[in-house]
Coordinates of C-alpha atoms and ligand atoms in Angstrom, one line a residue:
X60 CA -17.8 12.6 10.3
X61 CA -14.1 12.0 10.8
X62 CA -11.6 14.6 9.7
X63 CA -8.2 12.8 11.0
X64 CA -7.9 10.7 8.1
X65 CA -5.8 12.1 5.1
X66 CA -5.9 9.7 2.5
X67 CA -3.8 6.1 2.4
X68 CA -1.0 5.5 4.1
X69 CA 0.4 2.2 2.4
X70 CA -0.8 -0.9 0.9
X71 CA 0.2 -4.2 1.7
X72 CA 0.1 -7.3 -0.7
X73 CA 1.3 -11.1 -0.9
X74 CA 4.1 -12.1 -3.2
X75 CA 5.6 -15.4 -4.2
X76 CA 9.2 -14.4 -4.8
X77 CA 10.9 -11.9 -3.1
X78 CA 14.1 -11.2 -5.0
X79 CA 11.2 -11.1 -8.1
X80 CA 9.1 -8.4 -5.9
X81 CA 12.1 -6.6 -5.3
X82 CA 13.2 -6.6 -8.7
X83 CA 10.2 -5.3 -9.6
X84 CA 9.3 -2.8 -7.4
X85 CA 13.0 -1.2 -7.5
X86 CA 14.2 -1.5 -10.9
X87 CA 10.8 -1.9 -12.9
X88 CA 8.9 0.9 -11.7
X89 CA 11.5 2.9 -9.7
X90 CA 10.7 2.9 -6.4
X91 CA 13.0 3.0 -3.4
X92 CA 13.0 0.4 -1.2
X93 CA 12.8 2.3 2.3
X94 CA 12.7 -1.0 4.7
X95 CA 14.1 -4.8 4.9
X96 CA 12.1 -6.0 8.0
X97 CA 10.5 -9.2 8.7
X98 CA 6.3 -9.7 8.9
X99 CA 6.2 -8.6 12.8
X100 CA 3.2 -11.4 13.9
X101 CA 5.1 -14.4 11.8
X102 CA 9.3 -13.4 11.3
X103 CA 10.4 -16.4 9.2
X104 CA 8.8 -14.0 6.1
X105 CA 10.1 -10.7 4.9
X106 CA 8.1 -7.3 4.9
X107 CA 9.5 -5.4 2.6
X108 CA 8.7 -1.7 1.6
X109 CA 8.6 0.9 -1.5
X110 CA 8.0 3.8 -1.6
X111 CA 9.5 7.6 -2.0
X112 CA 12.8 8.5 -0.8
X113 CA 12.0 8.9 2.9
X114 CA 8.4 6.5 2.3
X115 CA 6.4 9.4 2.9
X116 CA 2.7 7.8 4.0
X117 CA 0.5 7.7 0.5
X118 CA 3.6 6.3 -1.7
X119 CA 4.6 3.2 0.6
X120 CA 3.7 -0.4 -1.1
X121 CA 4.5 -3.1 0.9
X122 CA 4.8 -6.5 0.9
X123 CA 5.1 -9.7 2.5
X124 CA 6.0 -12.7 0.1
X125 CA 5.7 -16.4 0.7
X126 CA 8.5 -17.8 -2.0
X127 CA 6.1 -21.0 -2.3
X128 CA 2.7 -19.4 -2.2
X129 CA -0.1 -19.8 -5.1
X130 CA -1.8 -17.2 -6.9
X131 CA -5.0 -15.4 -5.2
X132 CA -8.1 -15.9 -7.5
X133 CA -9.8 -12.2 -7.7
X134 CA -13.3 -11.5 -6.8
X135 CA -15.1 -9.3 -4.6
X136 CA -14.4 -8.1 -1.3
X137 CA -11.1 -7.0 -1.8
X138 CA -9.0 -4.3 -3.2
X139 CA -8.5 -4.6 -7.1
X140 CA -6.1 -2.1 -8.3
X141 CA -3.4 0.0 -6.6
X142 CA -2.9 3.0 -8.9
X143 CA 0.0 5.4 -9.0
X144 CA 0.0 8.8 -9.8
X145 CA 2.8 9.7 -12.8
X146 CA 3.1 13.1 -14.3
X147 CA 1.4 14.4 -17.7
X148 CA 2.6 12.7 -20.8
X149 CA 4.2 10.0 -19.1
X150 CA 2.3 6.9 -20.4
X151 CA 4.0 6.5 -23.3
X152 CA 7.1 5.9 -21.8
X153 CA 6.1 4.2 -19.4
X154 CA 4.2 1.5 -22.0
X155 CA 7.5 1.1 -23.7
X156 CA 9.6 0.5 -20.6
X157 CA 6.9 -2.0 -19.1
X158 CA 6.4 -4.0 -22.5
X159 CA 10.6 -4.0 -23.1
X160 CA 10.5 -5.6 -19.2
X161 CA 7.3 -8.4 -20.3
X162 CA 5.3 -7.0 -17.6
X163 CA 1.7 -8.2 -18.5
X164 CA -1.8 -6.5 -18.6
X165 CA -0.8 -3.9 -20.3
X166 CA -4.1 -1.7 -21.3
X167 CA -4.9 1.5 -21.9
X168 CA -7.9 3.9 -21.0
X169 CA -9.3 6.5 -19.8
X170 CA -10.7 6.4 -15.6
X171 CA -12.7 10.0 -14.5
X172 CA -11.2 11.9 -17.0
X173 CA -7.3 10.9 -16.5
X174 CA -5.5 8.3 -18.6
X175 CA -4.7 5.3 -17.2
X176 CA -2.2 2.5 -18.2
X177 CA -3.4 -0.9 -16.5
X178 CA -1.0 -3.6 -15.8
X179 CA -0.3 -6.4 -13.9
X180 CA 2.3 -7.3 -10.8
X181 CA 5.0 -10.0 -11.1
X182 CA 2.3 -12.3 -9.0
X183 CA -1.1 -11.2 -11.3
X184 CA -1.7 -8.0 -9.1
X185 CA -4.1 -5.1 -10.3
X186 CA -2.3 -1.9 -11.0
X187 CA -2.5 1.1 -12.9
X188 CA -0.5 4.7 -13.6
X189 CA -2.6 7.2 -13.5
X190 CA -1.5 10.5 -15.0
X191 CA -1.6 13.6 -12.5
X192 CA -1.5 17.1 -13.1
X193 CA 0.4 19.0 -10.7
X194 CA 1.0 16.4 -7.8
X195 CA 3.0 18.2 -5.3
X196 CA 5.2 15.1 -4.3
X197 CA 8.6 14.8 -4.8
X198 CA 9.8 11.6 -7.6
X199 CA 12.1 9.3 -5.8
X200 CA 15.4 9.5 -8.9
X201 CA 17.5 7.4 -7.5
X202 CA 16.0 4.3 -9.1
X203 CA 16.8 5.4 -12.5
X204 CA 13.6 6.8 -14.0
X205 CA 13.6 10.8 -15.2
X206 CA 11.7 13.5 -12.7
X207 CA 9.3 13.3 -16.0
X208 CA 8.3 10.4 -15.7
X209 CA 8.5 8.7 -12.2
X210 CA 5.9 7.9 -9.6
X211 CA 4.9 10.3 -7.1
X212 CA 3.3 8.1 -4.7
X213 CA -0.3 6.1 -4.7
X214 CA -3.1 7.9 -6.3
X215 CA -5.6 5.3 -5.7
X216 CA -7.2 2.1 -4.6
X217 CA -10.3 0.4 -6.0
X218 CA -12.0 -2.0 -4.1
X219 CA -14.6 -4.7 -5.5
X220 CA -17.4 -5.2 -3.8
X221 CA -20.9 -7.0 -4.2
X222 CA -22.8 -4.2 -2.9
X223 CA -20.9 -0.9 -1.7
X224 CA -23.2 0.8 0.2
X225 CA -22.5 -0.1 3.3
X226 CA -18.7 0.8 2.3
X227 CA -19.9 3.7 0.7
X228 CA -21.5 4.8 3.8
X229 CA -18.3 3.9 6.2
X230 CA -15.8 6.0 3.6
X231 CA -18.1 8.9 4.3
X232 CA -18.1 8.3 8.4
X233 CA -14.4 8.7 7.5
X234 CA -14.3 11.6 5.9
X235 CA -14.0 10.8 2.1
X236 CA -16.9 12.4 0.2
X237 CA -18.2 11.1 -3.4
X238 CA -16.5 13.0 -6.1
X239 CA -18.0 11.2 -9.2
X240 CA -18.9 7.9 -10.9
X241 CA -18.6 6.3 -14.2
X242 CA -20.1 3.3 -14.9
X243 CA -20.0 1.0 -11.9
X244 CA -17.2 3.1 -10.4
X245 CA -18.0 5.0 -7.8
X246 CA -15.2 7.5 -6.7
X247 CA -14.5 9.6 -3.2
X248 CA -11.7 11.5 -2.2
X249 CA -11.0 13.0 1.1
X250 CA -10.9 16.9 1.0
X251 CA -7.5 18.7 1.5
X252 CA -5.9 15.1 1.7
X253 CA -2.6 14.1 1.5
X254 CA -2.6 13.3 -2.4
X255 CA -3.1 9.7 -2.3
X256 CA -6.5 10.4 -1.1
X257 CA -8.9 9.1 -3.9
X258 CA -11.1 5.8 -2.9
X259 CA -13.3 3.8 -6.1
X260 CA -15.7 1.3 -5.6
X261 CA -16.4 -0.8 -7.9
X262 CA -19.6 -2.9 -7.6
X263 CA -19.9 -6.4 -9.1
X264 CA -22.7 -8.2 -8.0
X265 CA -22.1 -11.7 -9.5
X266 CA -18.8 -12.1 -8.8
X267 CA -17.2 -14.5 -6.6
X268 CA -15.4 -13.7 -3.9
X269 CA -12.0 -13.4 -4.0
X270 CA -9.5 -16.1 -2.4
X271 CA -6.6 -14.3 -1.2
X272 CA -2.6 -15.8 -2.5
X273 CA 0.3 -14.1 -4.3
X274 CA -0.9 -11.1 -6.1
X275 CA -3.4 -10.4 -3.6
X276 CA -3.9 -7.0 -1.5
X277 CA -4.0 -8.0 2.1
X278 CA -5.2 -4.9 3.7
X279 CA -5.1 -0.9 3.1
X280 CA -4.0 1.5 5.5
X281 CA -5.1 5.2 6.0
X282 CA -3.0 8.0 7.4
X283 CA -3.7 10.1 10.4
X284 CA -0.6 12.3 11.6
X285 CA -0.4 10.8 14.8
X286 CA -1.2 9.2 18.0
X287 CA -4.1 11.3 19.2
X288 CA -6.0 11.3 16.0
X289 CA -5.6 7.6 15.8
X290 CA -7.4 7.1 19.2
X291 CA -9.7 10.1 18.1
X292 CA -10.5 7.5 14.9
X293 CA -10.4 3.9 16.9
X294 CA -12.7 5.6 19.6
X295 CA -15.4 6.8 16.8
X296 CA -15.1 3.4 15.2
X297 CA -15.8 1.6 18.0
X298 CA -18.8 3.8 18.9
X299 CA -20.1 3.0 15.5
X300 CA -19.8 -0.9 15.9
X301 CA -16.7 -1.6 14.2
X302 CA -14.5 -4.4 16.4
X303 CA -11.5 -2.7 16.0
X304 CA -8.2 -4.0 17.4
X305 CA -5.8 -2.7 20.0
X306 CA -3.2 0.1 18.7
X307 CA -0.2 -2.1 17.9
X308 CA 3.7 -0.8 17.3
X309 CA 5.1 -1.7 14.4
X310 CA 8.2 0.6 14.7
X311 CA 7.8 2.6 12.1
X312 CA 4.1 3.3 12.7
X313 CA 1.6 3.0 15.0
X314 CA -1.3 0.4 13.6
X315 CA -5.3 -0.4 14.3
X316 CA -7.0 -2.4 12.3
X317 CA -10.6 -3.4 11.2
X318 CA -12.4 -5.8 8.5
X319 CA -14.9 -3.4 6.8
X320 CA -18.9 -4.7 5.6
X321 CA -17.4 -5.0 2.1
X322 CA -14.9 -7.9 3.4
X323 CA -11.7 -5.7 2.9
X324 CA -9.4 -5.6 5.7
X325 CA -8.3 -1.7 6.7
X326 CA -5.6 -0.2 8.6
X327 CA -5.1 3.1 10.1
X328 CA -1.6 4.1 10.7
X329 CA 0.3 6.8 12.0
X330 CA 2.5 9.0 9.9
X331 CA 5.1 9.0 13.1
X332 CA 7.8 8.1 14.1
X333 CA 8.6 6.8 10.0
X334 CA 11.1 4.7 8.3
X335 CA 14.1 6.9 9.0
X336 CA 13.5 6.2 13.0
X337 CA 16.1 3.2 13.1
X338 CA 18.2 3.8 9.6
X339 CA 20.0 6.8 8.2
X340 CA 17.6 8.7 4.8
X341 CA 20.8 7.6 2.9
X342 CA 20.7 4.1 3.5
X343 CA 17.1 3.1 4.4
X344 CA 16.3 -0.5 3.2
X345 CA 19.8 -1.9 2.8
X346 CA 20.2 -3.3 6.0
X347 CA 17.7 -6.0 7.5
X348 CA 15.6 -4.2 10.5
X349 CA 14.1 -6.6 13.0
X350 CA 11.8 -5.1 15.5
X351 CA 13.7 -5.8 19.5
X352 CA 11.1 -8.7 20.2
X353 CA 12.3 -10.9 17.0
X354 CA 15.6 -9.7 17.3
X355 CA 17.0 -13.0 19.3
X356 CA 15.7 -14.5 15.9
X357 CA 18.4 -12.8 13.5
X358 CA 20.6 -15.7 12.9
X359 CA 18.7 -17.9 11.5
X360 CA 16.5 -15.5 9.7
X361 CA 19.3 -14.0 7.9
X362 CA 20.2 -17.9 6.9
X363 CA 16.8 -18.7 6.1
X364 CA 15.4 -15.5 4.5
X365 CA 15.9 -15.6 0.8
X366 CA 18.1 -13.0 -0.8
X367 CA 17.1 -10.2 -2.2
X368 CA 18.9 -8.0 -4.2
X369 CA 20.6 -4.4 -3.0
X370 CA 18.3 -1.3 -1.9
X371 CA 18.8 1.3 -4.2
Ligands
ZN584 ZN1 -0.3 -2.3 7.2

């Protein structure tokens, strides 16, 4: 069993809009948007990042959005909701400030003991707030939303899934061990994690399987503090039988990826060097970033990517 693995590192989804996305992510629910940067392997589209005020690996949401694209149709064999830790007492608030802003989904209930506020991304996606006692993370302010009430990072991410065993059995190769279930929800967590370390699988045997668009996850990623434990993790994996791909730069991590038996794509990235490696902690995400092989390309992106409106 693994132990480099600390919980997620960030979460990446497809949008339709990005100026909507931004809006969303920024002024909506607060976050700060720590990188302007294009998607590396296809630069005419933007990957943009949320996340704390320094995008501290376990808060960073990230996205790449296609201004034309059409909604994904859910199903299994991907990841459902992205859930956000908020402090104690916060839900209330946070239902009034979400229904004032039409945001849609809204539901209420209760998820292994914690209250939970469901509610759905400008593009359909599954998410959820998920009240925390004493989360150790710092709230990101600057987007306008009290200390008492803003997110501290991810808590969670619930995949869907036919059968889950065999991802059941790859969490655990991974480190996470099974905390709980409730209903069809099977939840693990990884021990001493970073506090975004919770995993639930949910299991749906009839469901179709999903059809990825807008609103879509595209793949999770999971922390490991740097470059040694990620070839520690890659060199396990492949011993296992999992085709796992080369370790690839993307500036402000180091990446390896691998498509898991339950059809979700996963990630694990390196908490080095981070987002504050080419931009100043006071103005990250204002600025676009492209990485040096796209960087011929800025011209015209800048022409052709669609605005967006100011970091916060
Ligand atoms: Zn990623």
């Amino acid at each position: 069993m693994l132990n480099q693995i600390k919980g997620l590192h960030h979460v990446t989804s497809l949008a339709s809009s990005a100026a909507g996305n931004n809006a969303f992510f920024t002024d909506t629910l607060g976050l700060r948007r720590v990188k302007k940067t294009v998607n590396f392997d296809a630069p005419d589209v933007y990957h943009l990042y949320y996340g704390d005020e320094t995008g501290t690996p376990g808060t960073v949401m990230t996205y790449f959005p296609f201004p034309m694209a059409a909604r994904g149709r859910p199903g299994v064999g991907e990841v459902g909701t992205t859930a956000f830790a908020v402090p104690k007492g916060s839900l209330g608030a946070w239902a009034e400030r979400l229904t004032a802003r039409g945001v849609e989904g809204l539901e209420t209930g209760s998820r292994f003991g914690d209250d939970v506020l469901a509610f759905r991304g400008p593009d359909g996606d599954g998410f959820a707030l998920v009240e925390t006692a004493d989360d150790p993370r710092a709230a990101w302010t600057g987007g306008g939303i009290s200390e008492e009430m803003a997110i501290r990072g991810f808590h969670s991410a619930a995949m869907r899934l036919k059968d889950d065993a065999a991802t059941a059995e790859l969490l655990g190769f991974m480190g996470y061990e099974k905390v709980g279930s409730d209903g069809d929800v099977t939840r693990f967590a990884v021990p001493g994690g970073n506090a975004a370390n919770v995993i639930d699988l949910e299991r749906i045997p009839g469901a179709p399987h999903a059809a990825q668009g807008a609103g879509s996850v595209h793949h999770i990623a999971f922390a490991v503090e740097n470059r040694a434990r990620q070839l520690e993790v890659r060199e396990a994996l492949l011993d296992t039988g999992y085709q796992v791909t080369p370790v690839i730069d993307r500036d402000y991590f180091w990446a390896i990826y691998f498509r898991t038996p339950g059809g979700v794509l996963f990630e694990v990235a390196t908490n080095e060097p981070g987002f504050d490696r080419d931009e100043d902690t006071a103005r990250l995400g204002e600025a676009l970033k492209l990485p040096s092989q796209h960087e011929h390309l800025r011209q015209r992106l800048e022409r052709a990517l669609e605005p967006i409106g100011e970091a916060a």
